[in-house]
Short mmCIF file of C-alpha atoms in Angstrom, two decimals:
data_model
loop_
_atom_site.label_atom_id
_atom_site.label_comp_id
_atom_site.label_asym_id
_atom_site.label_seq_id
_atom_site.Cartn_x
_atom_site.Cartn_y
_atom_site.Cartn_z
CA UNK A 7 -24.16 -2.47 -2.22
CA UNK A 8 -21.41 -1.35 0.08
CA UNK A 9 -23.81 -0.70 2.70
CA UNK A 10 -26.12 -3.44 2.27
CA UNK A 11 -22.97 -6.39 2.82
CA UNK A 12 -21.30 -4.10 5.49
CA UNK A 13 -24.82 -4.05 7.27
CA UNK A 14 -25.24 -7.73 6.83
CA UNK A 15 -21.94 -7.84 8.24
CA UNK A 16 -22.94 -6.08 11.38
CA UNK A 17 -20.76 -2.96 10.94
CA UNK A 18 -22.77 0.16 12.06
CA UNK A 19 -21.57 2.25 8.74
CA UNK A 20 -22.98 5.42 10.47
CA UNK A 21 -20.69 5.64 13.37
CA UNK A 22 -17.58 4.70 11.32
CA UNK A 23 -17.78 7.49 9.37
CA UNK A 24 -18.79 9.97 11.65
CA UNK A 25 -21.91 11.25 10.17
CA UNK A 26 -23.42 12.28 13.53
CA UNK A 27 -20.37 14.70 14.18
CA UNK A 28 -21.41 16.52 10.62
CA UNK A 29 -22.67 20.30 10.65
CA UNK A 30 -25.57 19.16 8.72
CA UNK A 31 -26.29 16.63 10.95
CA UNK A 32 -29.27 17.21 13.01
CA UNK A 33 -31.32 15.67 15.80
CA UNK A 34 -34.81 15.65 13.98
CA UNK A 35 -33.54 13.55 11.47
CA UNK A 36 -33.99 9.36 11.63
CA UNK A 37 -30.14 8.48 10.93
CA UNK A 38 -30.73 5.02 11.43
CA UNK A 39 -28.29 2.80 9.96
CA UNK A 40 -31.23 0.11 8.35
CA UNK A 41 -32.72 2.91 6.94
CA UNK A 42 -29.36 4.52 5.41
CA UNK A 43 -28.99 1.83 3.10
CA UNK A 44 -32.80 2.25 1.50
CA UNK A 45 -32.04 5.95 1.75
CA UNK A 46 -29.37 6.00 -0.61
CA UNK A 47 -30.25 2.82 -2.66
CA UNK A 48 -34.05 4.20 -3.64
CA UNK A 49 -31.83 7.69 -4.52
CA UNK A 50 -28.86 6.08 -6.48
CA UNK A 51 -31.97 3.71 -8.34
CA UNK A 52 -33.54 7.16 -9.33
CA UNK A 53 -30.47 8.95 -10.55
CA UNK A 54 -29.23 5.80 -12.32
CA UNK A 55 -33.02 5.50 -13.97
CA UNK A 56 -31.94 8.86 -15.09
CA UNK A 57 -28.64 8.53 -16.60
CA UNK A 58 -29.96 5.47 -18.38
CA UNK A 59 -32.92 7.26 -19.68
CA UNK A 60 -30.62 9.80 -21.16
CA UNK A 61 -27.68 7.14 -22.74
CA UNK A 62 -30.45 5.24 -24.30
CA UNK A 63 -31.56 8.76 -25.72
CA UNK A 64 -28.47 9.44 -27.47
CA UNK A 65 -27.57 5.67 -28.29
CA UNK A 66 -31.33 6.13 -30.49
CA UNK A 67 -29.88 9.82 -32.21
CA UNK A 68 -28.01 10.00 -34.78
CA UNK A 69 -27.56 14.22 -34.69
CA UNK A 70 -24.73 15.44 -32.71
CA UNK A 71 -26.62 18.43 -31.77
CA UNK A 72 -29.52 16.41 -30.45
CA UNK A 73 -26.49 14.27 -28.28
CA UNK A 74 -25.31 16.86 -26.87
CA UNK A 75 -28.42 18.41 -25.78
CA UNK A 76 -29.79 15.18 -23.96
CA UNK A 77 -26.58 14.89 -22.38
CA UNK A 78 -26.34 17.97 -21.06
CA UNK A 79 -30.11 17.79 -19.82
CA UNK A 80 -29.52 14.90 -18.30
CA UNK A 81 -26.68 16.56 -16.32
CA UNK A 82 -29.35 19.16 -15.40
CA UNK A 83 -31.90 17.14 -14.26
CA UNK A 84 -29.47 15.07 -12.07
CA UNK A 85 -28.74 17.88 -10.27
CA UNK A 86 -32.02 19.62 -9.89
CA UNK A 87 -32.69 16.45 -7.98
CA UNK A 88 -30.00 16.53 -5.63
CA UNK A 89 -30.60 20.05 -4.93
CA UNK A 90 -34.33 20.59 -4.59
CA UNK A 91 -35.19 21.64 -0.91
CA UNK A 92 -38.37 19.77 -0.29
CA UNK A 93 -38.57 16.99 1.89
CA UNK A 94 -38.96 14.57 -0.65
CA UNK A 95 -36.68 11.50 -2.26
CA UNK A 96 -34.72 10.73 0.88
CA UNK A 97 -33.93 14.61 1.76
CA UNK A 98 -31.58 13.87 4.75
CA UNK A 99 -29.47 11.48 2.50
CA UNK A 100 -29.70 14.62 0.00
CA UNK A 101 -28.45 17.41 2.33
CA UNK A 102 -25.53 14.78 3.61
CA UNK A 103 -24.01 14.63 0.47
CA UNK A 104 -24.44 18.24 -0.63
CA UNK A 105 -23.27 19.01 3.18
CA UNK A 106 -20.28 17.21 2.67
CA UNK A 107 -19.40 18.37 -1.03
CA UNK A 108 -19.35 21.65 1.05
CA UNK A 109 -16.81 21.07 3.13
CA UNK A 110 -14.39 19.30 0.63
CA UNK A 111 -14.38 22.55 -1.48
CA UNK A 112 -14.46 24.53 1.20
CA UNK A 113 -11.00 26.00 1.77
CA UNK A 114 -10.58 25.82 5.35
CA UNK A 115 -7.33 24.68 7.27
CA UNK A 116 -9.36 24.44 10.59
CA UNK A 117 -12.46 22.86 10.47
CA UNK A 118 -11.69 19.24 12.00
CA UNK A 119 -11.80 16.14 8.87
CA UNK A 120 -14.11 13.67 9.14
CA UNK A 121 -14.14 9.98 7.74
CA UNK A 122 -16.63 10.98 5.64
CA UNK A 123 -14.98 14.07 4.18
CA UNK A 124 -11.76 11.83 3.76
CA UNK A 125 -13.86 9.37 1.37
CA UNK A 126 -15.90 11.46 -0.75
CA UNK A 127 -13.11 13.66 -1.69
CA UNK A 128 -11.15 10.24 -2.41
CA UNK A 129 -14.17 9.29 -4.41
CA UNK A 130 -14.41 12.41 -6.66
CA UNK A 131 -10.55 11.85 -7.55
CA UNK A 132 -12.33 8.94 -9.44
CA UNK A 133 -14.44 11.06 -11.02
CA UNK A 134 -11.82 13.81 -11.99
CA UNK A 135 -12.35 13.25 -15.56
CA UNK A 136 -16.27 13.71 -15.29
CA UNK A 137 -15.85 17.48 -14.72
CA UNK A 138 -13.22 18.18 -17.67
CA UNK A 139 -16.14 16.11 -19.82
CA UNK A 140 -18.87 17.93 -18.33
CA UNK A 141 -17.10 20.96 -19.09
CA UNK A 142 -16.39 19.90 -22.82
CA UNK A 143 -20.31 18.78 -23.24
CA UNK A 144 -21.20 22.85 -22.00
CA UNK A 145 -18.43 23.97 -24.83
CA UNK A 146 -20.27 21.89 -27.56
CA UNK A 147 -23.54 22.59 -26.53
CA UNK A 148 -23.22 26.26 -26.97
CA UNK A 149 -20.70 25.54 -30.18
CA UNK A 150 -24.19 24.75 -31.85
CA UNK A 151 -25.92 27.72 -30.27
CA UNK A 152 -23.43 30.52 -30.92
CA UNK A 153 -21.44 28.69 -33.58
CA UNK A 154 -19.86 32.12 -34.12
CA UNK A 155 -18.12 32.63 -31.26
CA UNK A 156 -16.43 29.39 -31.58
CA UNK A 157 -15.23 29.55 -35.10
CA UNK A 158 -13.36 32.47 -37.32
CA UNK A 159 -15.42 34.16 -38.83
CA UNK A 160 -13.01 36.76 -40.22
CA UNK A 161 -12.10 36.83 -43.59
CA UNK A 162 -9.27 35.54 -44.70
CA UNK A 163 -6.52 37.85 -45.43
CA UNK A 164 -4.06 36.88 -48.85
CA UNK A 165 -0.52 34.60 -47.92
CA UNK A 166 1.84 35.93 -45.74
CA UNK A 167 1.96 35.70 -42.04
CA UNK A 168 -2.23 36.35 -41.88
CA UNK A 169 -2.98 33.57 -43.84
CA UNK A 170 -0.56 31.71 -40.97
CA UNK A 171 -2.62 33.28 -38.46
CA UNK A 172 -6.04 32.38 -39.99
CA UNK A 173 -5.03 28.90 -40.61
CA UNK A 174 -4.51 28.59 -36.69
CA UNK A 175 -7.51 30.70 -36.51
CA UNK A 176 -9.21 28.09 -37.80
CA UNK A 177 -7.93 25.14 -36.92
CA UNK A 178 -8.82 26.33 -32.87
CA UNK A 179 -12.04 27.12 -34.23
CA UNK A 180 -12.15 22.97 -35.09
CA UNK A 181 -11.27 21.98 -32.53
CA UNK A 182 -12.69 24.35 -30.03
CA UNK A 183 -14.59 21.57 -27.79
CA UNK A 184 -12.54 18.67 -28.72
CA UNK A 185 -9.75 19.22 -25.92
CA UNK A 186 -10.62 21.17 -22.53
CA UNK A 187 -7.40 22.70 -22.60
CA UNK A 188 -6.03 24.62 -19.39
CA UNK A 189 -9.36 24.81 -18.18
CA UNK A 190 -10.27 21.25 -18.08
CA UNK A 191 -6.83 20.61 -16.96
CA UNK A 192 -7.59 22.61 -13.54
CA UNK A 193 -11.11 21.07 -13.16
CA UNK A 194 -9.39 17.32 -13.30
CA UNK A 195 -7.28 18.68 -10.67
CA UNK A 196 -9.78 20.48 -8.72
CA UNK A 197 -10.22 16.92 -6.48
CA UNK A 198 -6.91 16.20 -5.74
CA UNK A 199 -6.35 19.79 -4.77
CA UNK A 200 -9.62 19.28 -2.11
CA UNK A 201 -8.12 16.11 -0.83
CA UNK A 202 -4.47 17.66 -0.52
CA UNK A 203 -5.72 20.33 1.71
CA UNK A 204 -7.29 17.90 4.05
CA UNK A 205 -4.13 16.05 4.05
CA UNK A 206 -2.50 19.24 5.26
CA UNK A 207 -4.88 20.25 7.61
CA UNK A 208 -4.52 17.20 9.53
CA UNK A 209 -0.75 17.84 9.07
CA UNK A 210 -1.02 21.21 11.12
CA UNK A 211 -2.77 19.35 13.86
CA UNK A 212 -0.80 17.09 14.26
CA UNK A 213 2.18 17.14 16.73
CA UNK A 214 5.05 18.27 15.16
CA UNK A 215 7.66 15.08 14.17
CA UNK A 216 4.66 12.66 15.32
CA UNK A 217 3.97 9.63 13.21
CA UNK A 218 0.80 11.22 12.38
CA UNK A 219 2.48 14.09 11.11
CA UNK A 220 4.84 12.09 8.74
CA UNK A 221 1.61 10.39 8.11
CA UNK A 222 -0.54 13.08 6.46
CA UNK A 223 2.65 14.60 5.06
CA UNK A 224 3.13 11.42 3.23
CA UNK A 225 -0.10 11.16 1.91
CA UNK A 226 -0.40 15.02 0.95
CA UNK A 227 2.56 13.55 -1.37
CA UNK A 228 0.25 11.32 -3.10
CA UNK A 229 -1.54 13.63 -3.91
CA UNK A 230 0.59 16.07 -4.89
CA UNK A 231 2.10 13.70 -7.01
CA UNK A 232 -1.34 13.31 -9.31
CA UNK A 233 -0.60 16.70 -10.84
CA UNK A 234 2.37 16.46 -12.63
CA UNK A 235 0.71 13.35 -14.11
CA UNK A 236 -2.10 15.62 -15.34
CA UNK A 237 0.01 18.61 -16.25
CA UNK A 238 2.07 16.15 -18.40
CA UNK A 239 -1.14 14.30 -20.00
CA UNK A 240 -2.17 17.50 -21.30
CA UNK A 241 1.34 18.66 -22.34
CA UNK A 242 1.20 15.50 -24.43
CA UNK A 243 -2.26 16.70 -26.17
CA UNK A 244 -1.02 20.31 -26.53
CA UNK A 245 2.22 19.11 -28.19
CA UNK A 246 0.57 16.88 -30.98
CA UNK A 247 -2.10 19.52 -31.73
CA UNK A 248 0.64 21.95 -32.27
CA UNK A 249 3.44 19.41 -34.16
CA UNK A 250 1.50 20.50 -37.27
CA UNK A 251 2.66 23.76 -37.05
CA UNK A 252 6.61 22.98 -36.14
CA UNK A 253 7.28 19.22 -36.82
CA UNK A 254 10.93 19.38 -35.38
CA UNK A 255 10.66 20.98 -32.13
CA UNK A 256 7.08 19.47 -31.25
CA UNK A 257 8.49 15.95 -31.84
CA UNK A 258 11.52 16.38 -29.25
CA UNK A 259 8.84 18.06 -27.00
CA UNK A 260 6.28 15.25 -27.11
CA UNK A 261 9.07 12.64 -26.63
CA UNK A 262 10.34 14.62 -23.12
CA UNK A 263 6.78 15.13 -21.88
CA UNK A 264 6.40 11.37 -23.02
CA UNK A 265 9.36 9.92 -20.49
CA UNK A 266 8.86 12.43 -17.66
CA UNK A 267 4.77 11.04 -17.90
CA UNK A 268 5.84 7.83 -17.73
CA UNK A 269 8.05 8.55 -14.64
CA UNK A 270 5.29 10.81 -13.01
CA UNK A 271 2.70 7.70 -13.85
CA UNK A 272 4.89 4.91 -12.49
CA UNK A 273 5.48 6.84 -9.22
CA UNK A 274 2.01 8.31 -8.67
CA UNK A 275 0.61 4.97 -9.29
CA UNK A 276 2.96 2.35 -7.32
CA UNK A 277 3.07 4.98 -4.75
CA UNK A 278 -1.11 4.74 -4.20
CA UNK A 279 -1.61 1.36 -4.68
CA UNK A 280 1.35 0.84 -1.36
CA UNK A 281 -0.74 3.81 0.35
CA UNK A 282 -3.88 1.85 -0.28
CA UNK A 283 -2.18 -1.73 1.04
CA UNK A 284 0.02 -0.34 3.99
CA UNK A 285 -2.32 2.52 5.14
CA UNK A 286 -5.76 2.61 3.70
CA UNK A 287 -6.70 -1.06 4.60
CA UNK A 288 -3.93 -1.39 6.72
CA UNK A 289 -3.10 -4.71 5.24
CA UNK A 290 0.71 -5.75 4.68
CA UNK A 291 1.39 -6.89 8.40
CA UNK A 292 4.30 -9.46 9.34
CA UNK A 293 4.52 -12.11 12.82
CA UNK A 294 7.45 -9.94 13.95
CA UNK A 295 5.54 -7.08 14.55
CA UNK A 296 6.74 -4.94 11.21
CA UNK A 297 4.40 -3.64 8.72
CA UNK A 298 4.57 -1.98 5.13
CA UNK A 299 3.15 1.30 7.07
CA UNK A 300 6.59 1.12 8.76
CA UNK A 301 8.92 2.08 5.72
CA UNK A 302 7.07 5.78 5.73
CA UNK A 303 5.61 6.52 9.28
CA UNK A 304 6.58 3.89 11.65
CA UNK A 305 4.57 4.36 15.22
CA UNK A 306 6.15 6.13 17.38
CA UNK A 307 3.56 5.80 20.89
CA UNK A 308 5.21 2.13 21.39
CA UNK A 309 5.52 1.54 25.28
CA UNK A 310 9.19 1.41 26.59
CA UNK A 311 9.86 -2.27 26.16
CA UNK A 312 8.60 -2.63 22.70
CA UNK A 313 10.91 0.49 21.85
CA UNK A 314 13.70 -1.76 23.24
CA UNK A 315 12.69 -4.82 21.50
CA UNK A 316 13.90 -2.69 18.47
CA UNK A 317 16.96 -0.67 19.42
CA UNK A 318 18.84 -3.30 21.47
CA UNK A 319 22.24 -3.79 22.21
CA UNK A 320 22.13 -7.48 23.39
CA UNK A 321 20.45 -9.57 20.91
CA UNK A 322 19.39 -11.88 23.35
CA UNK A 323 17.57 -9.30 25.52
CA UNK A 324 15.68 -8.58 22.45
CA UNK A 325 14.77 -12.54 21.53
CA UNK A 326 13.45 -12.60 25.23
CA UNK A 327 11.66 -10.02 25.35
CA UNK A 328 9.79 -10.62 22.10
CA UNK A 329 9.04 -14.02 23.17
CA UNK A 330 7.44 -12.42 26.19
CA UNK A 331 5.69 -10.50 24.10
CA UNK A 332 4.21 -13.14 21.79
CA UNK A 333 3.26 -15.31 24.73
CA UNK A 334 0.52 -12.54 25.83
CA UNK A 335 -1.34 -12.09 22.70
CA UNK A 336 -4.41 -14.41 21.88
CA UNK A 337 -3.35 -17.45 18.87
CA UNK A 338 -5.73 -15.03 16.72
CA UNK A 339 -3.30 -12.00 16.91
CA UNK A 340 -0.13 -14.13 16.34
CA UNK A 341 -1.02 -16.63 13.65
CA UNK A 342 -2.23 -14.67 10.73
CA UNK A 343 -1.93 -14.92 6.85
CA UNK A 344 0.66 -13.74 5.02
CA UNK A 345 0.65 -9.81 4.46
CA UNK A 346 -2.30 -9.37 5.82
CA UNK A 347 -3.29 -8.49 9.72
CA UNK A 348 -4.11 -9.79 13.07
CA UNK A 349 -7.80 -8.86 12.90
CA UNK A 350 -9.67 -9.44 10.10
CA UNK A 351 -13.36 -8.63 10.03
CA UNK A 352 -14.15 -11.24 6.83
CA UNK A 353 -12.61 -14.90 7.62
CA UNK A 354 -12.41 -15.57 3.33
CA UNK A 355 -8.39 -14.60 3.67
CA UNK A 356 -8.56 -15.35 -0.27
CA UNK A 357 -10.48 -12.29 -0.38
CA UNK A 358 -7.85 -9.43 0.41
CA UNK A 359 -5.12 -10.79 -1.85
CA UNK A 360 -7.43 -10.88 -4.73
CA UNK A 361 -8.11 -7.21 -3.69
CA UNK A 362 -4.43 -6.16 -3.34
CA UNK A 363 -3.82 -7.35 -6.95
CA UNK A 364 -6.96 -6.00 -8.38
CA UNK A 365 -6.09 -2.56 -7.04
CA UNK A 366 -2.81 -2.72 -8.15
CA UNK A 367 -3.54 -3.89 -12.12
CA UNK A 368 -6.89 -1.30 -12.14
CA UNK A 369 -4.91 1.78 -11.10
CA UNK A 370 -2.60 0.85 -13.62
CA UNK A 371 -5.46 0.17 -16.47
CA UNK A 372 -7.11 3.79 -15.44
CA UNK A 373 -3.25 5.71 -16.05
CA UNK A 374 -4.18 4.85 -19.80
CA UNK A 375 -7.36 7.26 -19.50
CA UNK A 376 -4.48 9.83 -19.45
CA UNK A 377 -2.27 9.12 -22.20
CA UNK A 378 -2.44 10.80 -25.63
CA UNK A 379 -0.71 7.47 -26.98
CA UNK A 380 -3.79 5.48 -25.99
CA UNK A 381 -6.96 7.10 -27.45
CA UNK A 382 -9.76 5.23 -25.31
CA UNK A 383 -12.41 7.28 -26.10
CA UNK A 384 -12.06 6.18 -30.14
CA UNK A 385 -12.41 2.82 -29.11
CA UNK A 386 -15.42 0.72 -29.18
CA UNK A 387 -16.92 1.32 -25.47
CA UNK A 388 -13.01 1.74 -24.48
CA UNK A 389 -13.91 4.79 -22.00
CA UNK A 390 -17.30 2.33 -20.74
CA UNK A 391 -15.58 -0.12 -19.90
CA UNK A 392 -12.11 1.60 -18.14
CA UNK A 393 -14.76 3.46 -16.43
CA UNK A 394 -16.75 0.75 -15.34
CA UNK A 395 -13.18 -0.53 -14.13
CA UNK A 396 -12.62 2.47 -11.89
CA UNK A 397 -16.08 2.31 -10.33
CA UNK A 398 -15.61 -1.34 -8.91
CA UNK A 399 -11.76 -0.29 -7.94
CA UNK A 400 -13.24 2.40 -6.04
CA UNK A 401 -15.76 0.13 -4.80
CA UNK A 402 -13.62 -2.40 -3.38
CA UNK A 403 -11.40 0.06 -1.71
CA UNK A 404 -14.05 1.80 0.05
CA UNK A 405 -15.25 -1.48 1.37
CA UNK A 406 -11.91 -2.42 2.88
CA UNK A 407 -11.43 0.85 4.24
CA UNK A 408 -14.35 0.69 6.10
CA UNK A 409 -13.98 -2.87 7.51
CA UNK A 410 -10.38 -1.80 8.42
CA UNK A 411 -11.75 1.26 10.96
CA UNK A 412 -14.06 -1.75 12.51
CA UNK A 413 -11.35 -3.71 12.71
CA UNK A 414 -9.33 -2.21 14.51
#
């Protein structure tokens, strides 16, 4: 859909995000940006036909067993089709996406980052989760297959501290594929860890003290800042699990993990949505000149005058000059709405604020996917829904961010 209203639009979605400059990129292959959008939309229609084949499956199975077998064949057959070689099902949008999937895991500080390689590693932070649940679905699929391996099957010894040790023997052995654990913790933060090394590759690159140094050193932040949130989450998980065992200790545990979560969660999340406003769409912009991107990496190439226009001694110099200033830009680059920018590619101003403030309440809806207090997946299509949720928030910001590069 992105591509379809962008192409409408008359934004060339090819050149924006620098496909062409890709490894995988070749000259015998008809990148033509009418034909991307049928590309992908006749592949995402066959992979969705899949994925609904396979929920309606389960929805009509009442085994457990059986669910978790047509769930995990459904992951299977997904990605049999994204990887089969022949030149079939739009192969060059195929081999794009598994070209770039190659270079976000790849764990290089040199190769140069694309716009491309900036978005899909943004968009698998959206689908952190997935890979912690795809992980879990393996675990209970071969629970049923070598249901020996995942419980105790040792006999139980007579009181003392090996009926303590059988008891917790056991209780793992329950709850084996239930939680992910440590490893599920590392695969949610196996995306944020791709996107923070592109953050600090670009930081190396950059020239030292720049504002595009500050920049990416800002934003490796962001990033950085997603894993305490995760560490934290499953703290929280780990902690009630083990309160059974010492009720006094586990309660003062869970209620520290609780506050520093909330503090990790209110800064990881009021910190993205201001990265998403001030640098991502580059919205947030003000008559004078100033600009929420300002407060972290103000721009620092500014021709001599403008430099003086803001470290004056005479304030009437500075009213002057920034009259001056004014006079020479088009009305379209002074009057502007409120917050917003000069150049906007979409004249429906109505349309950005509604964005700002649905980015802002959905990235505070999806923190609740990580809280132990708030058990979505028990609720009726909870998980669906905040899901759902997530895919339009991602969505809409991948729209804006590529109608801010073409605005520019």
């Amino acid at each position: 859909m992105n591509l379809r209203l962008l192409s409408r639009a008359g934004v060339k979605v090819r050149p924006v995000l620098q496909l062409a400059q890709l490894p995988t990129a070749h000259a015998d292959v008809d990148w033509v940006d009418d034909g991307l959008y049928g590309n992908v939309f006749r592949l995402a229609a066959v992979l969705s036909g899949i994925a609904s084949i396979g929920w309606i499956l389960c929805a009509m199975s009442r085994d457990p067993a059986i669910q978790t077998a047509i769930t995990l064949l459904t992951y299977i057959v997904i990605i049999f089709v994204l990887v089969v070689p022949r030149r079939i099902l739009c192969y060059t949008v195929r081999r794009q996406f598994l070209g770039l999937l190659a270079r976000i895991v790849k764990p290089s500080m040199t190769d140069p980052v694309c716009l491309a390689d900036v978005m899909m590693a943004d968009i698998l932070t959206s689908c952190a989760r997935m890979f912690a649940d795809l992980f879990l679905i393996g675990c209970q699929f071969g629970k049923f297959i070598w249901p020996k391996r995942f419980g105790a099957d040792l006999s139980a010894s007579q009181g003392g501290l090996s009926a303590l040790v059988q008891f917790v023997r056991d209780r793992h052995g329950q709850d084996a594929c239930t939680s992910s654990g440590m490893t599920g913790m590392l695969l949610v933060c196996a995306p944020y860890g791709f996107r923070l090394r592109q953050c600090i590759n670009e930081y190396l690159k950059a020239a030292p003290g720049s504002s595009d140094a500050r920049r990416h050193m800002a934003n490796a932040i962001k990033y950085a800042s997603s894993f305490p949130v995760i560490a934290l989450s499953a703290t929280q998980r780990q902690v009630t699990v083990d309160g059974i065992m010492e009720t006094k200790y586990s309660d003062w545990a869970l209620h520290a993990a609780f506050g520093l979560w909330v503090a990790a969660v209110g800064f990881n999340s009021l910190y993205s949505f201001y990265w998403d406003v001030a640098f991502d769409w580059n919205l947030g912009h003000s008559s004078s000149g100033w600009k929420l991107s300002d407060l972290i990496a103000p721009v620092d190439d500014k021709p001599p005058v403008e430099m003086s226009d803001t470290f004056v001694e005479s304030p009437a110099d500075a009213v002057q000059d920034d009259t001056l200033s004014k006079s020479t830009l088009p009305s379209t680059q002074r009057d502007f709405p409120w917050m917003l920018r000069p150049c906007l590619r979409f004249a429906l101003h109505k349309l950005y604020y509604i964005a700002m403030a649905l980015d802002f309440l959905l990235r505070v809806a999806w923190t609740m996917k990580l809280s132990s207090y708030i058990q979505i997946d028990t609720m009726t299509y909870g998980a669906f829904w905040l899901n759902a949720l997530e895919i339009y928030r991602r969505w809409q910001w991948t729209f804006l961010r590529i109608e801010k590069e073409t605005a520019l």
